[in-house]
Amino acid sequence: MEEVLHTPVQRSRGNRATTLVACIAAACALAIVVASGLVLYSQATVTDFTAKNLAPSLAHPFGTDWMGRDMLSRTLAGLSTSVLVGLLAATVSSVIALVLGCAAALGGKRVDAVISWLIDLMMGVPHIVLLVLISYAIGKGFWGVTIGVAVTHWPSLARVVRAEVLQCRESKFVEIARKLGQSPARIALHHMVPYVLPQFVVGLILLFPHAILHEAAITFLGFGLPPEQPAIGVILSESMSYLSTGAWWLAVFPGLALMATVLLFDVAGQSLRKLVDPHTAQK
């Protein structure tokens, strides 16, 4: 009987430890990708016309392109650029979501109605259309893409923050804190921030893969990063002209690397959600 009673506890600890390991492993893998890309950034632009269009080999695991550039170096450099754009854009977008979500929940009915209408408006327009328009209006390039992604990816997280703040505001412990005479600033700092922070951090991490994919998409369409800059969207766009010649590695390996990077962000976000969510933290 004693062994049976202790079995669920051991299993719970094992699941939590596995989730923590998965989260740390995904974060370390992403850090390695970014560091490798930054180290190989200058090498990614080196041309060697005597080694152009080489198939994957030990010397060039991802092959070379029509200018003799090593595709492994270009892919890693492009991924690091995409991740940095995603990090910056997702951080700015999450701050916008936090401010608007809190304002909607705490600013009264009129403020809530205006922000809710703005959220519905943003979510009713396809992201790609807004990204293309904003990036093109700003002048494309790094900052055009970053600003475009940042100002179009906040609505979903803002809605989550609004719901969490409303739930926290109506909770018993906040009501007790008010009756005990605590100031609004102290209630917000000691009660609302710890309540909303885990969901906010998870939402921030889950914004990264969306930002990276949309950056690659508009760059692929020609409205993002410039062609001379190593970027996954640029690599995939240029490879389309050479697929008919049998140079499949120009698109397959960068595409798989982009998918793997997005999945790493997803693993990190889902694992962190399991760790901080009170409903799943003990499973």
Coordinates of C-alpha atoms in Angstrom, one line a residue:
M1 CA 0.0 0.0 0.0
E2 CA 2.8 2.4 0.8
E3 CA 4.5 1.9 -2.6
V4 CA 1.2 2.5 -4.4
L5 CA 0.6 5.8 -2.5
H6 CA 4.1 7.0 -3.3
T7 CA 4.1 6.1 -7.0
P8 CA 2.2 9.2 -8.3
V9 CA 4.5 11.5 -6.4
Q10 CA 7.6 9.9 -8.0
R11 CA 6.0 10.1 -11.4
S12 CA 5.1 13.7 -10.9
R13 CA 8.6 14.7 -10.0
G14 CA 9.9 12.8 -13.0
N15 CA 7.6 14.6 -15.4
R16 CA 8.4 18.0 -13.9
A17 CA 12.2 17.2 -14.2
T18 CA 11.8 16.1 -17.8
T19 CA 9.9 19.3 -18.7
L20 CA 12.6 21.4 -17.0
V21 CA 15.3 19.6 -18.9
A22 CA 13.4 20.0 -22.2
C23 CA 13.1 23.7 -21.6
I24 CA 16.8 24.2 -20.7
A25 CA 17.9 22.0 -23.6
A26 CA 15.8 24.0 -26.1
A27 CA 17.1 27.3 -24.8
C28 CA 20.7 26.1 -25.0
A29 CA 20.2 24.9 -28.5
L30 CA 18.8 28.3 -29.6
A31 CA 21.7 30.0 -27.9
I32 CA 24.2 27.8 -29.8
V33 CA 22.4 28.6 -33.1
V34 CA 22.6 32.3 -32.5
A35 CA 26.2 32.2 -31.4
S36 CA 27.3 30.0 -34.3
G37 CA 25.5 32.4 -36.7
L38 CA 27.3 35.4 -35.3
V39 CA 30.7 33.7 -35.5
L40 CA 30.1 32.6 -39.1
Y41 CA 28.5 35.8 -40.3
S42 CA 31.5 37.1 -42.2
Q43 CA 32.2 33.6 -43.6
A44 CA 28.7 33.4 -45.0
T45 CA 29.4 36.1 -47.6
V46 CA 32.7 34.7 -48.8
T47 CA 32.4 33.6 -52.5
D48 CA 34.4 30.9 -54.3
F49 CA 33.3 30.4 -57.9
T50 CA 35.6 27.4 -58.2
A51 CA 33.3 25.6 -55.7
K52 CA 29.9 26.7 -56.9
N53 CA 26.8 24.5 -56.9
L54 CA 28.5 21.7 -54.9
A55 CA 26.2 19.0 -53.5
P56 CA 26.3 18.3 -49.7
S57 CA 29.6 16.7 -48.6
L58 CA 31.9 16.5 -45.6
A59 CA 33.6 19.8 -46.6
H60 CA 30.2 21.5 -47.2
P61 CA 27.5 19.7 -45.2
F62 CA 24.8 21.9 -46.7
G63 CA 26.4 22.2 -50.1
T64 CA 27.3 25.5 -51.8
D65 CA 25.3 28.0 -53.9
W66 CA 25.8 29.4 -57.4
M67 CA 28.5 31.8 -56.0
G68 CA 30.3 29.1 -54.1
R69 CA 29.1 30.3 -50.7
D70 CA 28.9 27.7 -48.0
M71 CA 25.3 27.1 -47.3
L72 CA 25.8 25.9 -43.7
S73 CA 27.4 29.2 -42.8
R74 CA 24.7 31.1 -44.6
T75 CA 21.9 29.1 -43.0
L76 CA 23.3 29.7 -39.5
A77 CA 23.9 33.4 -40.1
G78 CA 20.4 33.7 -41.5
L79 CA 18.9 31.9 -38.5
S80 CA 20.8 34.1 -36.1
T81 CA 19.5 37.2 -37.9
S82 CA 15.9 35.9 -37.8
V83 CA 16.2 35.0 -34.1
L84 CA 17.5 38.5 -33.3
V85 CA 14.8 40.1 -35.2
G86 CA 12.3 37.9 -33.5
L87 CA 13.6 38.6 -30.1
L88 CA 13.6 42.3 -30.5
A89 CA 10.2 42.4 -32.2
A90 CA 8.5 40.0 -29.8
T91 CA 9.9 41.9 -26.8
V92 CA 8.5 45.2 -28.0
S93 CA 5.2 43.6 -29.0
S94 CA 4.9 42.0 -25.6
V95 CA 5.4 45.3 -23.9
I96 CA 2.6 46.9 -26.0
A97 CA 0.4 43.9 -25.1
L98 CA 1.1 44.3 -21.4
V99 CA 0.4 48.1 -21.4
L100 CA -2.8 47.8 -23.5
G101 CA -4.0 44.7 -21.6
C102 CA -3.6 46.3 -18.2
A103 CA -5.2 49.6 -19.5
A104 CA -8.2 47.7 -20.8
A105 CA -8.7 45.8 -17.5
L106 CA -8.1 48.7 -15.2
G107 CA -9.0 51.8 -17.2
G108 CA -12.8 51.6 -17.1
K109 CA -15.5 50.7 -19.6
R110 CA -14.7 53.3 -22.2
V111 CA -11.0 52.4 -22.3
D112 CA -11.8 48.7 -22.4
A113 CA -14.2 49.2 -25.3
V114 CA -11.6 51.2 -27.3
I115 CA -8.8 48.7 -26.7
S116 CA -11.1 45.7 -27.3
W117 CA -12.2 47.3 -30.6
L118 CA -8.5 47.9 -31.6
I119 CA -7.7 44.3 -30.8
D120 CA -10.5 43.0 -32.9
L121 CA -9.5 45.3 -35.7
M122 CA -5.9 44.1 -35.7
M123 CA -6.9 40.4 -35.5
G124 CA -9.3 40.9 -38.4
V125 CA -6.6 41.9 -40.8
P126 CA -4.0 39.2 -42.0
H127 CA -0.6 39.7 -40.4
I128 CA 1.2 39.3 -43.7
V129 CA -0.7 42.2 -45.3
L130 CA 0.0 44.5 -42.4
L131 CA 3.6 43.4 -42.3
V132 CA 4.1 44.1 -45.9
L133 CA 2.5 47.6 -45.7
I134 CA 4.3 48.7 -42.6
S135 CA 7.7 47.3 -43.7
Y136 CA 7.4 48.9 -47.1
A137 CA 6.3 52.2 -45.7
I138 CA 9.2 52.4 -43.3
G139 CA 11.7 51.4 -46.0
K140 CA 12.1 47.7 -45.5
G141 CA 15.4 46.5 -44.1
F142 CA 16.1 45.3 -40.6
W143 CA 14.2 48.1 -38.8
G144 CA 11.2 48.0 -41.2
V145 CA 10.7 44.3 -40.6
T146 CA 11.3 44.6 -36.8
I147 CA 8.8 47.4 -36.4
G148 CA 6.3 45.7 -38.7
V149 CA 6.4 42.5 -36.6
A150 CA 6.4 44.4 -33.3
V151 CA 3.2 46.4 -34.0
T152 CA 1.2 43.5 -35.5
H153 CA 1.8 40.7 -33.0
W154 CA 0.5 42.1 -29.7
P155 CA -3.3 41.6 -29.9
S156 CA -3.5 37.9 -28.8
L157 CA -1.2 38.5 -25.8
A158 CA -3.0 41.7 -24.9
R159 CA -6.3 39.8 -24.8
V160 CA -4.7 37.2 -22.5
V161 CA -3.2 39.9 -20.2
R162 CA -6.6 41.7 -20.0
A163 CA -8.4 38.5 -19.0
E164 CA -5.7 37.6 -16.3
V165 CA -5.8 41.1 -14.8
L166 CA -9.6 41.1 -14.7
Q167 CA -9.6 37.7 -13.0
C168 CA -6.9 38.9 -10.5
R169 CA -8.8 42.1 -9.8
E170 CA -11.9 40.2 -8.8
S171 CA -10.1 37.6 -6.7
K172 CA -10.5 37.2 -3.0
F173 CA -6.9 38.0 -2.0
V174 CA -7.1 41.3 -3.8
E175 CA -10.4 42.1 -2.2
I176 CA -8.9 41.3 1.2
A177 CA -5.8 43.4 0.5
R178 CA -8.1 46.4 -0.3
K179 CA -10.0 45.9 3.0
L180 CA -6.7 45.8 4.9
G181 CA -6.0 49.3 3.5
Q182 CA -3.2 48.5 1.0
S183 CA -2.6 51.1 -1.6
P184 CA -3.4 50.4 -5.3
A185 CA 0.3 50.5 -6.1
R186 CA 1.2 48.0 -3.5
I187 CA -1.7 45.7 -4.6
A188 CA -0.5 45.9 -8.2
L189 CA 3.2 45.2 -7.2
H190 CA 2.6 42.4 -4.7
H191 CA -0.5 40.7 -6.0
M192 CA -1.2 41.5 -9.7
V193 CA 2.3 41.4 -11.1
P194 CA 3.1 37.9 -9.6
Y195 CA -0.3 36.7 -10.8
V196 CA 0.1 37.9 -14.4
L197 CA 3.9 37.5 -14.9
P198 CA 4.0 33.7 -15.6
Q199 CA 1.4 33.9 -18.3
F200 CA 3.0 37.0 -19.7
V201 CA 6.5 35.4 -19.9
V202 CA 5.0 32.3 -21.6
G203 CA 3.1 34.5 -24.1
L204 CA 6.3 36.4 -24.8
I205 CA 8.2 33.2 -25.6
L206 CA 5.4 31.9 -27.8
L207 CA 5.5 35.1 -29.8
F208 CA 9.1 34.3 -31.0
P209 CA 8.2 31.6 -33.5
H210 CA 5.4 33.7 -35.0
A211 CA 7.8 36.7 -35.4
I212 CA 10.5 34.5 -36.9
L213 CA 8.2 32.9 -39.5
H214 CA 6.6 36.2 -40.5
E215 CA 10.0 37.8 -40.8
A216 CA 11.1 35.0 -43.1
A217 CA 7.8 35.2 -45.1
I218 CA 8.0 38.9 -45.9
T219 CA 11.7 38.7 -46.7
F220 CA 10.9 35.8 -49.0
L221 CA 8.3 38.0 -50.7
G222 CA 10.9 40.8 -51.2
F223 CA 9.6 43.2 -48.6
G224 CA 11.9 42.4 -45.7
L225 CA 15.7 42.2 -45.3
P226 CA 17.9 43.2 -48.2
P227 CA 19.3 40.5 -50.6
E228 CA 22.9 41.1 -49.7
Q229 CA 22.2 40.2 -46.0
P230 CA 22.3 36.5 -45.0
A231 CA 18.7 35.7 -44.0
I232 CA 16.5 32.6 -44.3
G233 CA 13.9 34.4 -46.4
V234 CA 16.6 35.6 -48.8
I235 CA 18.1 32.1 -49.1
L236 CA 14.8 30.5 -49.8
S237 CA 13.8 33.1 -52.3
E238 CA 17.0 32.9 -54.2
S239 CA 16.9 29.1 -54.2
M240 CA 13.6 29.0 -56.1
S241 CA 15.5 29.8 -59.3
Y242 CA 17.8 26.8 -59.0
L243 CA 15.5 24.0 -57.9
S244 CA 14.8 23.1 -61.5
T245 CA 18.5 22.5 -62.0
G246 CA 18.6 19.9 -59.3
A247 CA 20.1 22.0 -56.5
W248 CA 17.6 20.8 -54.0
W249 CA 19.9 21.4 -51.0
L250 CA 19.6 25.2 -51.5
A251 CA 16.0 25.1 -50.2
V252 CA 15.7 21.9 -48.2
F253 CA 18.4 22.4 -45.6
P254 CA 17.6 26.1 -44.8
G255 CA 13.9 25.2 -44.7
L256 CA 14.5 22.3 -42.3
A257 CA 16.7 24.5 -40.1
L258 CA 14.0 27.2 -39.9
M259 CA 11.4 24.6 -38.9
A260 CA 13.8 23.2 -36.3
T261 CA 14.4 26.6 -34.8
V262 CA 10.7 27.4 -34.6
L263 CA 10.1 24.0 -33.0
L264 CA 12.8 24.7 -30.4
F265 CA 11.0 27.9 -29.4
D266 CA 7.7 26.0 -29.2
V267 CA 9.3 23.4 -27.0
A268 CA 10.7 26.0 -24.7
G269 CA 7.4 27.9 -24.5
Q270 CA 5.2 24.8 -23.9
S271 CA 7.6 23.4 -21.3
L272 CA 7.7 26.8 -19.5
R273 CA 3.9 26.9 -19.6
K274 CA 3.7 23.5 -17.9
L275 CA 6.2 24.6 -15.2
V276 CA 4.4 27.9 -14.3
D277 CA 0.8 26.9 -14.8
P278 CA -0.7 25.9 -11.4
H279 CA -3.0 23.5 -13.1
T280 CA -0.2 21.5 -14.7
A281 CA 2.9 22.3 -12.6
Q282 CA 2.4 19.2 -10.4
K283 CA 1.6 16.7 -13.2

